Short mmCIF file of C-alpha atoms in Angstrom, two decimals:
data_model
loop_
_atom_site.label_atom_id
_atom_site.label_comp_id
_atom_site.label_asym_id
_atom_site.label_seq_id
_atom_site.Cartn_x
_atom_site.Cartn_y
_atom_site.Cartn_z
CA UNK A 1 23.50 -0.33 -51.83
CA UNK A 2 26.38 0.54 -54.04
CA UNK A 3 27.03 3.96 -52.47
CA UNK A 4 26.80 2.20 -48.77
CA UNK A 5 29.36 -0.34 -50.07
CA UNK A 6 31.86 2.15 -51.04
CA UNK A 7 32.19 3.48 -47.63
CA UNK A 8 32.75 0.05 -46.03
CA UNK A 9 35.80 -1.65 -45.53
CA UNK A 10 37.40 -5.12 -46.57
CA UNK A 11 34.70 -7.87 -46.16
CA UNK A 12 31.82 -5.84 -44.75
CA UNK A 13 31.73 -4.37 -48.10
CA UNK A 14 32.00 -7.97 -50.07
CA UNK A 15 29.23 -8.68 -47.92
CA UNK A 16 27.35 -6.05 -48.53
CA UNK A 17 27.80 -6.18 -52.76
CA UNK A 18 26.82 -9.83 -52.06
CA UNK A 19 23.34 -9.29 -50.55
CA UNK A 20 22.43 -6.90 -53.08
CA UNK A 21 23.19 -9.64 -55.47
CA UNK A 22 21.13 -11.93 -54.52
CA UNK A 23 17.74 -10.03 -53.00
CA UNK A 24 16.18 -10.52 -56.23
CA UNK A 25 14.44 -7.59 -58.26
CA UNK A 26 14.67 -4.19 -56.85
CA UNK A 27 11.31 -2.81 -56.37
CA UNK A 28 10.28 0.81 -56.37
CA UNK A 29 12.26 3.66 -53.98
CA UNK A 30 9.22 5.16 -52.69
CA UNK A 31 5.69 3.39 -52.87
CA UNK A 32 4.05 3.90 -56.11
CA UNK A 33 0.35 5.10 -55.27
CA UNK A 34 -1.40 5.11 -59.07
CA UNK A 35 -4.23 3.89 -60.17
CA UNK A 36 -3.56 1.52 -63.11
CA UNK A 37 -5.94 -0.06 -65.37
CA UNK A 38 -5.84 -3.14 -67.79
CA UNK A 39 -7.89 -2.68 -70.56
CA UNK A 40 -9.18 -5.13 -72.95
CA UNK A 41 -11.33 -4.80 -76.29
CA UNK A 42 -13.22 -7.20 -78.48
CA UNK A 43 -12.57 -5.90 -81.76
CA UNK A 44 -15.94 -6.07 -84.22
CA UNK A 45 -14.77 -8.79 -86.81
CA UNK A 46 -12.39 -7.21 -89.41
CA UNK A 47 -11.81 -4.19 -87.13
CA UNK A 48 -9.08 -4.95 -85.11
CA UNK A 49 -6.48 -2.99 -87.76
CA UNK A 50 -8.49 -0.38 -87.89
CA UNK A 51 -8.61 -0.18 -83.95
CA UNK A 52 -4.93 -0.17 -83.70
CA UNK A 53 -4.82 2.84 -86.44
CA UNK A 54 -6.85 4.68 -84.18
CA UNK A 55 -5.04 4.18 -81.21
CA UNK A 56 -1.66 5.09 -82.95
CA UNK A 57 -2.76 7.84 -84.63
CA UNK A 58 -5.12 9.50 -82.13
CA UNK A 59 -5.56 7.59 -78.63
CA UNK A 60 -2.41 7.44 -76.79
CA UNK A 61 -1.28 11.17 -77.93
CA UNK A 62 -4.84 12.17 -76.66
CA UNK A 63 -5.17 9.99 -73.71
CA UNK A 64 -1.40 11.62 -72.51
CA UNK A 65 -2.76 15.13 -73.46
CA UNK A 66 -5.26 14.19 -70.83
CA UNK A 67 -2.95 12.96 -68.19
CA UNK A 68 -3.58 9.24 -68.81
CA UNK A 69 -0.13 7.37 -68.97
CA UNK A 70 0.41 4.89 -71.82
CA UNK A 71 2.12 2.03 -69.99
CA UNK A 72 1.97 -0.66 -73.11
CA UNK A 73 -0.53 -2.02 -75.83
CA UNK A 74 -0.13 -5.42 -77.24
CA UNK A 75 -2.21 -7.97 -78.59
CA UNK A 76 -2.22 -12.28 -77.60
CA UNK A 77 -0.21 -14.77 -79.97
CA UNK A 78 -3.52 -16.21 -80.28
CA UNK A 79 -6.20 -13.92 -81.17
CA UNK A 80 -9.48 -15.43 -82.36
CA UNK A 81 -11.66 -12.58 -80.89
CA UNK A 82 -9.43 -10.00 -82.39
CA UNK A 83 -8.10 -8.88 -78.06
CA UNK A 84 -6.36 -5.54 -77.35
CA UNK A 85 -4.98 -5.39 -74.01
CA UNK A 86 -3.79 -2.45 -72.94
CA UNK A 87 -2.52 -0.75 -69.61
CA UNK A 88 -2.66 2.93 -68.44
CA UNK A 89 -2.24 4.85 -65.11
CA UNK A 90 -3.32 8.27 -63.43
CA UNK A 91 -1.98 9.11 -60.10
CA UNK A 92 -5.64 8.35 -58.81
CA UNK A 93 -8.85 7.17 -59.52
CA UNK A 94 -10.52 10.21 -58.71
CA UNK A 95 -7.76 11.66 -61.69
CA UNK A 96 -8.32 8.82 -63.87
CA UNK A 97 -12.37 9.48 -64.01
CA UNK A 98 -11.64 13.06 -64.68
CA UNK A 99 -9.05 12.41 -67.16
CA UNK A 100 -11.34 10.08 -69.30
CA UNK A 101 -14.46 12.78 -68.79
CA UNK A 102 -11.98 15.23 -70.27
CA UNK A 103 -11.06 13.09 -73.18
CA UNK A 104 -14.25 11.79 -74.12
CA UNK A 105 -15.45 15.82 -74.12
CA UNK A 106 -12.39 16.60 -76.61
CA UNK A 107 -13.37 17.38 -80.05
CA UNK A 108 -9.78 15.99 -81.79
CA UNK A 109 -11.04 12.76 -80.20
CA UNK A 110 -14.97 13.06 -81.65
CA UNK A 111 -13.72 14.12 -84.77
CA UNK A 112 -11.22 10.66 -84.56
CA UNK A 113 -13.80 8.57 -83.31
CA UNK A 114 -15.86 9.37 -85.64
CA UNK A 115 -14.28 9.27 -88.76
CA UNK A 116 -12.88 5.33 -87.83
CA UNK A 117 -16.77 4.22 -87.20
CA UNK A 118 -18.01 5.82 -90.02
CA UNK A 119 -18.35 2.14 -91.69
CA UNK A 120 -19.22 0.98 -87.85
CA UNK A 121 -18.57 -0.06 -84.74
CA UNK A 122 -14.64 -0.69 -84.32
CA UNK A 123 -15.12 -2.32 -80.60
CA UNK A 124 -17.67 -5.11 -79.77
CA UNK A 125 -16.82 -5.43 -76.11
CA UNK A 126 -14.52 -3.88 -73.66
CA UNK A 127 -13.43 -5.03 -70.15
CA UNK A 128 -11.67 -2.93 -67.70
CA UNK A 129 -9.88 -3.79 -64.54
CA UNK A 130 -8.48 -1.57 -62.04
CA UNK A 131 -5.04 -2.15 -60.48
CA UNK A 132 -3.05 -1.16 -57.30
CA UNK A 133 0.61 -2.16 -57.19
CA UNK A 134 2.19 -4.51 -54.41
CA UNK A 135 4.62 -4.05 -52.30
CA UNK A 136 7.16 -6.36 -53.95
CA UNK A 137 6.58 -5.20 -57.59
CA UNK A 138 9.75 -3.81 -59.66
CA UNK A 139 9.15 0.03 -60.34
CA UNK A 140 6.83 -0.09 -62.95
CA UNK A 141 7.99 2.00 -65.91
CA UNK A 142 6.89 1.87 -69.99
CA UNK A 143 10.12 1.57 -71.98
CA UNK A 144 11.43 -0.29 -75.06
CA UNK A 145 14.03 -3.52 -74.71
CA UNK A 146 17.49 -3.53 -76.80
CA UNK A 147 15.88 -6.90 -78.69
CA UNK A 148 12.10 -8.22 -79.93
CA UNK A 149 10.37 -9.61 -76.48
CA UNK A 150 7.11 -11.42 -75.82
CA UNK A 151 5.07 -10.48 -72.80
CA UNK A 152 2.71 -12.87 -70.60
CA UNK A 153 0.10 -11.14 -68.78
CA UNK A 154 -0.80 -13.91 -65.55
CA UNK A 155 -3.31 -14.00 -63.67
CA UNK A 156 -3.74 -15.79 -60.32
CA UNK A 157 -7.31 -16.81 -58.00
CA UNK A 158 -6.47 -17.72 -54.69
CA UNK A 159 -8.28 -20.57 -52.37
CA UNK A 160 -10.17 -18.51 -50.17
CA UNK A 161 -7.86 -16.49 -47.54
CA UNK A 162 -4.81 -17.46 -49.22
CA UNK A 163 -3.76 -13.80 -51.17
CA UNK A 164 -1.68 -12.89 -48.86
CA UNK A 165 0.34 -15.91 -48.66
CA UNK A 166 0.50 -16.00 -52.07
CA UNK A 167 2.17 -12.75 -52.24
CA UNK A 168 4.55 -13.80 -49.87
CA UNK A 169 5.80 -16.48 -51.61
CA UNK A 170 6.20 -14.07 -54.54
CA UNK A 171 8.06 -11.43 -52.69
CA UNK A 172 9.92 -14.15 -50.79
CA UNK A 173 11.11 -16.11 -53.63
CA UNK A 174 9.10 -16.48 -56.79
CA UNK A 175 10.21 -13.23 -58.05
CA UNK A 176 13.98 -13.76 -57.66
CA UNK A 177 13.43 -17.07 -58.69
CA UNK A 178 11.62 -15.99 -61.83
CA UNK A 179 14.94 -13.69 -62.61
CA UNK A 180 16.97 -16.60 -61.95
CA UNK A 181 15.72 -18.80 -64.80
CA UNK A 182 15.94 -15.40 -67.11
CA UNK A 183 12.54 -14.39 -66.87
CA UNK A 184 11.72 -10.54 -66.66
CA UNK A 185 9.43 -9.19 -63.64
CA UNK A 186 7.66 -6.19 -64.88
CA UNK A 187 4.66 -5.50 -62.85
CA UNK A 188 2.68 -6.73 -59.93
CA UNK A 189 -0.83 -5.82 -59.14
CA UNK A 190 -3.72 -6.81 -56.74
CA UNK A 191 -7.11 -5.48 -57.72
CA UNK A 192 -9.11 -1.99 -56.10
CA UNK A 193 -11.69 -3.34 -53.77
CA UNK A 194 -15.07 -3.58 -54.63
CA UNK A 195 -14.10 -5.36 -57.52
CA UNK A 196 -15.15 -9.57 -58.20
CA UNK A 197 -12.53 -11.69 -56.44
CA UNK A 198 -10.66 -8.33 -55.51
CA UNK A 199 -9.55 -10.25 -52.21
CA UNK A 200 -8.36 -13.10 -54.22
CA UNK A 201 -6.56 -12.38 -57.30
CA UNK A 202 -3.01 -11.15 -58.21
CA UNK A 203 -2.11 -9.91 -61.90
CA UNK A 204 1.38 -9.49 -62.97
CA UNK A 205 3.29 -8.75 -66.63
CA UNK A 206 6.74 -10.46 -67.25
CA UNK A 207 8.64 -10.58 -70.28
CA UNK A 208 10.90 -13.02 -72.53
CA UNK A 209 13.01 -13.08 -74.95
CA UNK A 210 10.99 -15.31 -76.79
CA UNK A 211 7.76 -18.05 -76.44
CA UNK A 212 10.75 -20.88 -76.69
CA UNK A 213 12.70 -19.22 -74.23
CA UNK A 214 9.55 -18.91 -71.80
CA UNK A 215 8.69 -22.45 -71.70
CA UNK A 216 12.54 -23.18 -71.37
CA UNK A 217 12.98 -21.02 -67.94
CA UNK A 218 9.54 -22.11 -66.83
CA UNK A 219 10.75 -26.05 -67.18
CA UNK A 220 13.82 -24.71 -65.41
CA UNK A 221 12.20 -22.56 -62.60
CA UNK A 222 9.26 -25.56 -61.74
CA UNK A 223 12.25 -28.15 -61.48
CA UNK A 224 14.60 -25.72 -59.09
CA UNK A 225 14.82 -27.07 -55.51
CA UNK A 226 14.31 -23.36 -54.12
CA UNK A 227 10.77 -23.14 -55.74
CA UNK A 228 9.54 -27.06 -54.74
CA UNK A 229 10.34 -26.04 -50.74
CA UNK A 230 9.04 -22.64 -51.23
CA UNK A 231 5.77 -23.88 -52.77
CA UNK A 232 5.82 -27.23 -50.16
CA UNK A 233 6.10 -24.61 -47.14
CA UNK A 234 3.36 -22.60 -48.15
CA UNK A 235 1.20 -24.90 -49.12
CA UNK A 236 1.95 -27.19 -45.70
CA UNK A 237 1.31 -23.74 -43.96
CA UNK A 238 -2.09 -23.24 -46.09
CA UNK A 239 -3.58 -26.77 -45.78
CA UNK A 240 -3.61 -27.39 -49.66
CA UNK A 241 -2.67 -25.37 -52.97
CA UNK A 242 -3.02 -21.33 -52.80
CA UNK A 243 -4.65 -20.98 -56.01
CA UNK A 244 -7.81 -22.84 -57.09
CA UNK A 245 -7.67 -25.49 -59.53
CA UNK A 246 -8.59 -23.56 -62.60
CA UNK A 247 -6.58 -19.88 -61.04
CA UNK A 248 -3.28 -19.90 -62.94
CA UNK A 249 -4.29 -18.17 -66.72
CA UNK A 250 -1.97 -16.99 -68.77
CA UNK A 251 -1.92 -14.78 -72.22
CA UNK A 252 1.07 -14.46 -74.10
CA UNK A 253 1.20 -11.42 -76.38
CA UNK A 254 3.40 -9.52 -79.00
CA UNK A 255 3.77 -5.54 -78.84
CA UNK A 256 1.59 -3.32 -81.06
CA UNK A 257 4.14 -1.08 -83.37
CA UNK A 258 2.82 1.61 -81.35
CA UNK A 259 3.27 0.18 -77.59
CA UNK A 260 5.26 2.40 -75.46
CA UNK A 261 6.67 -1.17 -74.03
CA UNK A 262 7.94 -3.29 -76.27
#
């Protein structure tokens, strides 16, 4: 937009800087096809140090050696079962299962593995979820802020039929209104099919400067008129709320010293 408006005359290029003002978050120049996946391990009780070690000083140098992108490790302001959530990408699945055969086959990684579990098991449990990006979502890059940040990792379940409106409203308005009230929009994501509730929930990362300041531009952003008619329309347009009554969660979480976001 700024190299269009230099080429414009008088007002046509005052409008022009305008709209690109106030569209909201730019999203990604040309689509972004990877296949991303969140993460998350149960850490055995009194491991969870030790996990981190191991990711720091072995995982995310082998998993890039492997073509797995690091996007960002952290771990939830709350952590009573000892969580590690963690993103990475390939450009496919099809790359991503090939990537992890070739990793798990590597012998720096046996000879790491096995030296951390050599007093046992560092990992009780481990989910994994895997991602496609929307249409609306910011380019989706790792990188490290000027100042400390918290993240929030949300995740949304949609009333049956409803994820598409939901999305809508996002790229419509929740995202620029989210920007508006000095919140960060980071990533968007709908889950791969096949997947539970894969036609019914949307994940997405944001960022703050800090838990105070999150609940501050939340109070802000839930009280702006521009969200209460956004949310009225699409929930006249629905018949009822797009999310069920328990779909909103939320995690907030601080970087790991090694994240490659934080």
């Amino acid at each position: 937009m700024k190299a269009l408006s230099m080429k414009l005359p008088g007002q046509i290029a005052m409008c022009a800087a305008l709209i690109a003002s106030t569209v909201g978050p730019a999203v990604a120049a040309e689509p972004d096809t990877r296949c991303y996946e969140l993460r998350v391990y149960y850490a055995a009780e009194g491991k969870l140090e030790a996990l981190n070690a191991r990711f720091r000083d072995h995982t995310c140098k082998l998993f890039e050696k492997h073509g797995l992108a690091n996007l960002g490790y952290w771990t939830p302001t709350d952590n009573p079962e000892r969580k590690l959530y963690y993103v990475i990408s390939a450009p496919s699945r099809e790359a991503r299962d090939a990537s992890f055969k070739a990793f798990g086959a590597d012998s720096a990684w046996k000879e790491a593995f096995a030296a951390s579990e050599k007093d046992g098991k560092l990992v009780a449990k481990m989910e994994s979820t895997f991602l496609h990006v929307t249409d609306y979502s910011p380019a989706i890059e790792a990188e490290i802020g000027d100042e400390p940040r918290v993240f929030e990792l949300r995740t949304y379940t949609t009333t049956d039929g409803n994820l598409d409106r939901l999305n809508a409203r996002f790229r419509d308005h929740t995202l620029r209104l989210f920007e508006k009230h000095g919140m960060t929009n980071l990533a968007y994501w709908t889950l791969d099919e096949g997947q539970p509730d894969a036609d019914k929930t949307l994940v997405y990362l944001l960022s703050h400067a800090s838990a105070e300041a999150r609940d501050k531009s939340f109070d802000a952003f839930r009280q702006d008129p521009d969200w209460v008619a956004a949310k009225t329309a699409s929930e006249t347009a629905a018949g009822g709320s797009l999310t069920t009554s328990d779909g909103v969660k939320s995690v907030m979480m601080i970087p790991t010293d090694y994240s490659q976001s934080r």
